[in-house]
Amino acid sequence: MRRTACLVSAFALLAGLPAAPALAQEATSASAEQHRTYSAAQFFQTTSYGLAAAGGHAFSPDGSHVLISSDRSGVFNAYALPVAGGEPVPLTSSTDNATFAVSYFPNDGRVLFTADRGGDELNHVYVRNEDGSVTDLTPGNNLKAGFLGWSGDGSTFYLTSNARNPQAFDIVAFDASTLESRILFENSGEFFPSAVSPDGRWIVIDKANTSADSDIYLVDLLGSGEPELITEHEGDVAYGSYEFTPDSAALIYGTDENGEWNQAWRRDLSTGAVTPLVQADWDVMFVTYSPSGRYQVSALNADASTDLTITDTTTGRAVTLDGVPDGDLSSIRFNDDESRIAFAVVSDTSPADVFVADLATGQAQRLTQALNPEINESDLVEATIVRYEGEGGVMIPGVLYRPRGASAETPVPAIVLVHGGPGGQSRRGYSAMIQHLVNHGYAVLAANNRGSSGYGKTFFHMDDRAHGEADLRDIVAGGQWLRDQDWVADDQVAVMGGSYGGYITAAALAFHPEAFEAGINIFGVTNWVRTLESIPAWWGAQRDALFDEMGDPATDAERHRRISPLFHADNIVRPLLVVQGANDPRVLQVESDELVAAVRANGTPVEYVIFPDEGHGFRGRQNRITAQEAYLAFLNEHVRGN
């Protein structure tokens, strides 16, 4: 339920560098004892599929199609996927900017979608009209807009926009027929708009006070129209809203008020009465409902996997689905009469595929085949959850991928992979990047150092204002844990990460220069002083929460300089690969430029790749292939080459 600023949104959207060696270009034949190896291009010819946004209408008004996003053309675009089976019908045709489906209009063939420019994260929201023409609903420069939801009767949809004030996201209501708009809620800049009730009366907004403390406010549009605090409390307690019930009678929200875990509660809007809804010994990720409220969908973050339940509230029983492969279910979308759902299923060895199911029978039908048919899924590896001891006896969870054939007789090179954040989590699920490296003989330990989410609030806050210290040493300990395994080559262990993980990678080489044989820094922070001073204006109140966790550059610049690899680059003596998007608004290119120059001055081998058409997280398929080939080539030379 964390709503503080996160420096990375999707580590899977990475990209990279020069061509890979012949080893990575063609699949090789295999004996009964040996698996096939595949090229980066083959792994990234896997197609990404994602359903329309939560709160939108994923099913077309006639129920014949499901709205999805896909990179099947090499760039993300919006498609209409036939429910009866068949090829997706393209609705947008961008060849450069990633474009994502948001929602069908409930009563006609129009579609909402969103796109930025070159990864700058300044998204606009567009309407694709029935004749194929496109209208920008949020025109202008240097603004960011997003989709919030629909009214219950489908007459109005709601967007967020910072057009009025770069540091504040207002809620803007659009008439679905005329597309005329009006500001429904003018944000002072301290709130995060969350949802509008289906009947249009209530708005819920969240406020981050610190990284550990947050509140929920309600706005009654038939009353004063002013935000009313509904989570008055003492001490550090995190509250965050989920959504209103379909009858607009209650608000569903999450809080860690009662212990380590985020639990779901229900607040009656007429009486203010609060009752427990979903409680478990893991964080509740979300709670949502079908259009009438008959079905409740909830999910737990259970040891880096999603444990999702669909409950029929008329019987209290969980819905059972047939014909669904093993894996995590996500993105449940109902059609209007609740006779069908669309959803995604992902596993360690299979990317997210789209399914539909009949709720009367539970029978599911697969609509997509995301994994490249040239890849035999049995050649890929399942992950296991491991824990190793970090500083002070703290147990560090990790997701481990062990290559086939790794043994004491044939030890393999290994990588400690660091997630983004601060405060992210390495989770199970398909990663072309990881599976490609494992397929070529590299063990990958995706570590969840202290400060990671998903393991209770105490663990989560262990690195507050102490980043680059014990959390970094947890990653170093992960490298040592790998070396202690008899099936790992103890002189062939690297560190790798994106965004905050890229920072930890560079910090590991700078502050623990002998701990790893090499490092791959993917758009990682190297100068915290500059990064925190250059946070984009549209982060607004999130910036205050980030400063609470990382430290305010106005008062903590000395510590930020102390933990920044750039100012200690003369310590870096192990080979380094740096990957950067030229349009990155979070980690500016100058940071990577300066680090590369400083490390090269040491005489240390450095490779540097800049993508002119990417931002913070790589979205173009060819860029991801280029990056992946570079990762493998670099590791083969500087790690396996040992």
PDB file of C-alpha atoms in Angstrom, residues 115-276:
ATOM      1  CA  ALA A 115       0.915   7.818 -24.098  1.00  0.00           C
ATOM      2  CA  ASP A 116       3.968   9.899 -23.271  1.00  0.00           C
ATOM      3  CA  ARG A 117       6.796  11.048 -25.552  1.00  0.00           C
ATOM      4  CA  GLY A 118      10.003   9.067 -25.617  1.00  0.00           C
ATOM      5  CA  GLY A 119       9.674   7.903 -22.022  1.00  0.00           C
ATOM      6  CA  ASP A 120       9.429  11.405 -20.502  1.00  0.00           C
ATOM      7  CA  GLU A 121       6.512  10.207 -18.298  1.00  0.00           C
ATOM      8  CA  LEU A 122       4.419  13.258 -19.219  1.00  0.00           C
ATOM      9  CA  ASN A 123       1.405  11.185 -20.236  1.00  0.00           C
ATOM     10  CA  HIS A 124      -1.611  12.603 -22.007  1.00  0.00           C
ATOM     11  CA  VAL A 125      -5.012  10.912 -22.219  1.00  0.00           C
ATOM     12  CA  TYR A 126      -6.592  10.490 -25.658  1.00  0.00           C
ATOM     13  CA  VAL A 127      -9.870   9.365 -27.169  1.00  0.00           C
ATOM     14  CA  ARG A 128      -9.860   7.141 -30.211  1.00  0.00           C
ATOM     15  CA  ASN A 129     -13.108   7.938 -31.975  1.00  0.00           C
ATOM     16  CA  GLU A 130     -15.154   5.339 -33.824  1.00  0.00           C
ATOM     17  CA  ASP A 131     -13.866   6.621 -37.174  1.00  0.00           C
ATOM     18  CA  GLY A 132     -10.273   6.073 -36.013  1.00  0.00           C
ATOM     19  CA  SER A 133      -9.474   9.741 -35.424  1.00  0.00           C
ATOM     20  CA  VAL A 134      -7.788  10.719 -32.163  1.00  0.00           C
ATOM     21  CA  THR A 135      -8.497  13.593 -29.768  1.00  0.00           C
ATOM     22  CA  ASP A 136      -6.070  14.690 -27.057  1.00  0.00           C
ATOM     23  CA  LEU A 137      -8.201  15.318 -23.969  1.00  0.00           C
ATOM     24  CA  THR A 138      -5.296  16.859 -22.067  1.00  0.00           C
ATOM     25  CA  PRO A 139      -3.438  19.073 -24.566  1.00  0.00           C
ATOM     26  CA  GLY A 140      -0.537  21.266 -23.553  1.00  0.00           C
ATOM     27  CA  ASN A 141       3.141  21.134 -22.768  1.00  0.00           C
ATOM     28  CA  ASN A 142       4.892  19.877 -19.646  1.00  0.00           C
ATOM     29  CA  LEU A 143       1.763  18.425 -18.102  1.00  0.00           C
ATOM     30  CA  LYS A 144       0.920  14.947 -16.886  1.00  0.00           C
ATOM     31  CA  ALA A 145      -2.520  13.343 -16.894  1.00  0.00           C
ATOM     32  CA  GLY A 146      -3.970   9.995 -15.889  1.00  0.00           C
ATOM     33  CA  PHE A 147      -7.182   7.989 -15.754  1.00  0.00           C
ATOM     34  CA  LEU A 148      -9.107   7.753 -12.473  1.00  0.00           C
ATOM     35  CA  GLY A 149     -12.365   5.982 -13.317  1.00  0.00           C
ATOM     36  CA  TRP A 150     -15.981   6.117 -14.539  1.00  0.00           C
ATOM     37  CA  SER A 151     -19.209   7.101 -12.871  1.00  0.00           C
ATOM     38  CA  GLY A 152     -21.547   4.209 -12.148  1.00  0.00           C
ATOM     39  CA  ASP A 153     -23.989   5.205 -14.894  1.00  0.00           C
ATOM     40  CA  GLY A 154     -21.256   5.661 -17.515  1.00  0.00           C
ATOM     41  CA  SER A 155     -22.134   9.283 -18.192  1.00  0.00           C
ATOM     42  CA  THR A 156     -18.882  10.704 -16.802  1.00  0.00           C
ATOM     43  CA  PHE A 157     -15.245   9.710 -16.612  1.00  0.00           C
ATOM     44  CA  TYR A 158     -12.579  11.219 -14.397  1.00  0.00           C
ATOM     45  CA  LEU A 159      -8.981  12.139 -15.155  1.00  0.00           C
ATOM     46  CA  THR A 160      -6.192  13.606 -13.075  1.00  0.00           C
ATOM     47  CA  SER A 161      -4.169  16.496 -14.481  1.00  0.00           C
ATOM     48  CA  ASN A 162      -1.537  18.941 -13.278  1.00  0.00           C
ATOM     49  CA  ALA A 163      -2.242  21.423 -16.076  1.00  0.00           C
ATOM     50  CA  ARG A 164      -3.376  24.088 -13.600  1.00  0.00           C
ATOM     51  CA  ASN A 165      -0.503  23.602 -11.169  1.00  0.00           C
ATOM     52  CA  PRO A 166       2.558  21.474 -12.050  1.00  0.00           C
ATOM     53  CA  GLN A 167       2.805  20.305  -8.435  1.00  0.00           C
ATOM     54  CA  ALA A 168      -0.846  19.334  -7.934  1.00  0.00           C
ATOM     55  CA  PHE A 169      -3.090  16.798  -9.633  1.00  0.00           C
ATOM     56  CA  ASP A 170      -6.667  18.031  -9.926  1.00  0.00           C
ATOM     57  CA  ILE A 171      -9.613  15.735 -10.629  1.00  0.00           C
ATOM     58  CA  VAL A 172     -11.266  16.650 -13.914  1.00  0.00           C
ATOM     59  CA  ALA A 173     -14.727  15.334 -14.873  1.00  0.00           C
ATOM     60  CA  PHE A 174     -15.493  14.735 -18.569  1.00  0.00           C
ATOM     61  CA  ASP A 175     -18.967  14.371 -20.032  1.00  0.00           C
ATOM     62  CA  ALA A 176     -18.849  11.079 -21.959  1.00  0.00           C
ATOM     63  CA  SER A 177     -21.142  12.404 -24.717  1.00  0.00           C
ATOM     64  CA  THR A 178     -19.736  15.875 -25.360  1.00  0.00           C
ATOM     65  CA  LEU A 179     -16.231  15.515 -23.860  1.00  0.00           C
ATOM     66  CA  GLU A 180     -16.771  18.838 -22.108  1.00  0.00           C
ATOM     67  CA  SER A 181     -14.737  19.027 -18.922  1.00  0.00           C
ATOM     68  CA  ARG A 182     -14.787  20.739 -15.551  1.00  0.00           C
ATOM     69  CA  ILE A 183     -12.523  20.619 -12.527  1.00  0.00           C
ATOM     70  CA  LEU A 184     -14.291  18.487  -9.942  1.00  0.00           C
ATOM     71  CA  PHE A 185     -11.641  18.854  -7.238  1.00  0.00           C
ATOM     72  CA  GLU A 186      -8.912  21.484  -7.124  1.00  0.00           C
ATOM     73  CA  ASN A 187      -5.927  20.008  -5.334  1.00  0.00           C
ATOM     74  CA  SER A 188      -3.828  22.147  -3.029  1.00  0.00           C
ATOM     75  CA  GLY A 189      -0.862  19.949  -3.874  1.00  0.00           C
ATOM     76  CA  GLU A 190      -0.701  17.925  -0.669  1.00  0.00           C
ATOM     77  CA  PHE A 191      -3.097  15.175  -1.755  1.00  0.00           C
ATOM     78  CA  PHE A 192      -3.118  12.195  -4.111  1.00  0.00           C
ATOM     79  CA  PRO A 193      -6.497  11.799  -5.848  1.00  0.00           C
ATOM     80  CA  SER A 194      -7.616   8.190  -5.448  1.00  0.00           C
ATOM     81  CA  ALA A 195     -11.249   7.654  -6.505  1.00  0.00           C
ATOM     82  CA  VAL A 196     -14.683   9.160  -7.093  1.00  0.00           C
ATOM     83  CA  SER A 197     -17.685   7.227  -5.809  1.00  0.00           C
ATOM     84  CA  PRO A 198     -19.925   5.626  -8.463  1.00  0.00           C
ATOM     85  CA  ASP A 199     -22.773   8.024  -7.639  1.00  0.00           C
ATOM     86  CA  GLY A 200     -20.443  11.036  -8.034  1.00  0.00           C
ATOM     87  CA  ARG A 201     -20.985  12.327  -4.512  1.00  0.00           C
ATOM     88  CA  TRP A 202     -17.745  11.376  -2.771  1.00  0.00           C
ATOM     89  CA  ILE A 203     -14.060  11.851  -3.543  1.00  0.00           C
ATOM     90  CA  VAL A 204     -11.338  10.061  -1.609  1.00  0.00           C
ATOM     91  CA  ILE A 205      -7.845  11.517  -1.501  1.00  0.00           C
ATOM     92  CA  ASP A 206      -4.711  10.302   0.265  1.00  0.00           C
ATOM     93  CA  LYS A 207      -2.009  12.313   1.958  1.00  0.00           C
ATOM     94  CA  ALA A 208       1.524  11.105   2.687  1.00  0.00           C
ATOM     95  CA  ASN A 209       2.837  12.742   5.849  1.00  0.00           C
ATOM     96  CA  THR A 210       6.074  10.770   5.990  1.00  0.00           C
ATOM     97  CA  SER A 211       7.286   7.503   4.513  1.00  0.00           C
ATOM     98  CA  ALA A 212       5.686   5.680   7.469  1.00  0.00           C
ATOM     99  CA  ASP A 213       2.650   7.844   8.116  1.00  0.00           C
ATOM    100  CA  SER A 214      -0.257   8.708   5.822  1.00  0.00           C
ATOM    101  CA  ASP A 215      -3.913   9.711   5.975  1.00  0.00           C
ATOM    102  CA  ILE A 216      -7.168   9.475   4.062  1.00  0.00           C
ATOM    103  CA  TYR A 217      -9.532  12.385   3.451  1.00  0.00           C
ATOM    104  CA  LEU A 218     -13.096  12.362   2.140  1.00  0.00           C
ATOM    105  CA  VAL A 219     -14.697  15.149   0.129  1.00  0.00           C
ATOM    106  CA  ASP A 220     -18.498  15.322   0.123  1.00  0.00           C
ATOM    107  CA  LEU A 221     -19.463  17.167  -3.053  1.00  0.00           C
ATOM    108  CA  LEU A 222     -23.016  17.567  -1.733  1.00  0.00           C
ATOM    109  CA  GLY A 223     -21.671  19.009   1.511  1.00  0.00           C
ATOM    110  CA  SER A 224     -18.878  21.478   2.164  1.00  0.00           C
ATOM    111  CA  GLY A 225     -16.713  20.197  -0.659  1.00  0.00           C
ATOM    112  CA  GLU A 226     -13.716  20.450   1.673  1.00  0.00           C
ATOM    113  CA  PRO A 227     -11.415  17.524   2.521  1.00  0.00           C
ATOM    114  CA  GLU A 228     -12.322  15.869   5.828  1.00  0.00           C
ATOM    115  CA  LEU A 229      -9.736  13.788   7.671  1.00  0.00           C
ATOM    116  CA  ILE A 230     -11.168  10.339   8.472  1.00  0.00           C
ATOM    117  CA  THR A 231      -8.040   8.637   9.813  1.00  0.00           C
ATOM    118  CA  GLU A 232      -7.103  10.758  12.803  1.00  0.00           C
ATOM    119  CA  HIS A 233      -4.417   8.925  14.758  1.00  0.00           C
ATOM    120  CA  GLU A 234      -1.222   9.234  16.750  1.00  0.00           C
ATOM    121  CA  GLY A 235       2.189   7.954  15.812  1.00  0.00           C
ATOM    122  CA  ASP A 236       3.256   6.393  12.534  1.00  0.00           C
ATOM    123  CA  VAL A 237       0.337   4.626  10.860  1.00  0.00           C
ATOM    124  CA  ALA A 238      -0.072   4.189   7.112  1.00  0.00           C
ATOM    125  CA  TYR A 239      -3.528   4.506   5.572  1.00  0.00           C
ATOM    126  CA  GLY A 240      -4.367   4.254   1.882  1.00  0.00           C
ATOM    127  CA  SER A 241      -7.662   4.049   0.024  1.00  0.00           C
ATOM    128  CA  TYR A 242      -8.629   1.220  -2.347  1.00  0.00           C
ATOM    129  CA  GLU A 243     -12.035   2.093  -3.781  1.00  0.00           C
ATOM    130  CA  PHE A 244     -15.687   2.781  -3.063  1.00  0.00           C
ATOM    131  CA  THR A 245     -18.202  -0.038  -3.036  1.00  0.00           C
ATOM    132  CA  PRO A 246     -20.379  -0.132  -6.178  1.00  0.00           C
ATOM    133  CA  ASP A 247     -23.427   1.114  -4.240  1.00  0.00           C
ATOM    134  CA  SER A 248     -21.421   4.132  -2.982  1.00  0.00           C
ATOM    135  CA  ALA A 249     -22.290   3.139   0.580  1.00  0.00           C
ATOM    136  CA  ALA A 250     -18.778   2.469   1.827  1.00  0.00           C
ATOM    137  CA  LEU A 251     -15.083   3.143   1.308  1.00  0.00           C
ATOM    138  CA  ILE A 252     -12.600   0.269   1.306  1.00  0.00           C
ATOM    139  CA  TYR A 253      -9.151   1.167   2.568  1.00  0.00           C
ATOM    140  CA  GLY A 254      -5.953  -0.412   3.862  1.00  0.00           C
ATOM    141  CA  THR A 255      -3.900   0.248   6.974  1.00  0.00           C
ATOM    142  CA  ASP A 256      -1.067  -1.203   9.044  1.00  0.00           C
ATOM    143  CA  GLU A 257      -2.593   0.275  12.206  1.00  0.00           C
ATOM    144  CA  ASN A 258      -3.029  -3.096  13.880  1.00  0.00           C
ATOM    145  CA  GLY A 259       0.327  -4.737  13.299  1.00  0.00           C
ATOM    146  CA  GLU A 260       3.030  -5.475  10.761  1.00  0.00           C
ATOM    147  CA  TRP A 261       0.721  -6.069   7.816  1.00  0.00           C
ATOM    148  CA  ASN A 262      -1.498  -3.920   5.677  1.00  0.00           C
ATOM    149  CA  GLN A 263      -5.113  -5.041   6.224  1.00  0.00           C
ATOM    150  CA  ALA A 264      -8.332  -4.085   4.434  1.00  0.00           C
ATOM    151  CA  TRP A 265     -11.191  -2.335   6.221  1.00  0.00           C
ATOM    152  CA  ARG A 266     -14.657  -1.064   5.308  1.00  0.00           C
ATOM    153  CA  ARG A 267     -15.927   2.382   6.366  1.00  0.00           C
ATOM    154  CA  ASP A 268     -19.652   3.073   6.135  1.00  0.00           C
ATOM    155  CA  LEU A 269     -20.071   6.525   4.581  1.00  0.00           C
ATOM    156  CA  SER A 270     -23.321   7.333   6.347  1.00  0.00           C
ATOM    157  CA  THR A 271     -22.344   6.292   9.891  1.00  0.00           C
ATOM    158  CA  GLY A 272     -18.554   6.281   9.856  1.00  0.00           C
ATOM    159  CA  ALA A 273     -18.569   2.756  11.285  1.00  0.00           C
ATOM    160  CA  VAL A 274     -15.421   0.769  10.501  1.00  0.00           C
ATOM    161  CA  THR A 275     -15.325  -3.025  10.179  1.00  0.00           C
ATOM    162  CA  PRO A 276     -12.544  -5.450   9.170  1.00  0.00           C
TER     163      PRO A 276
END
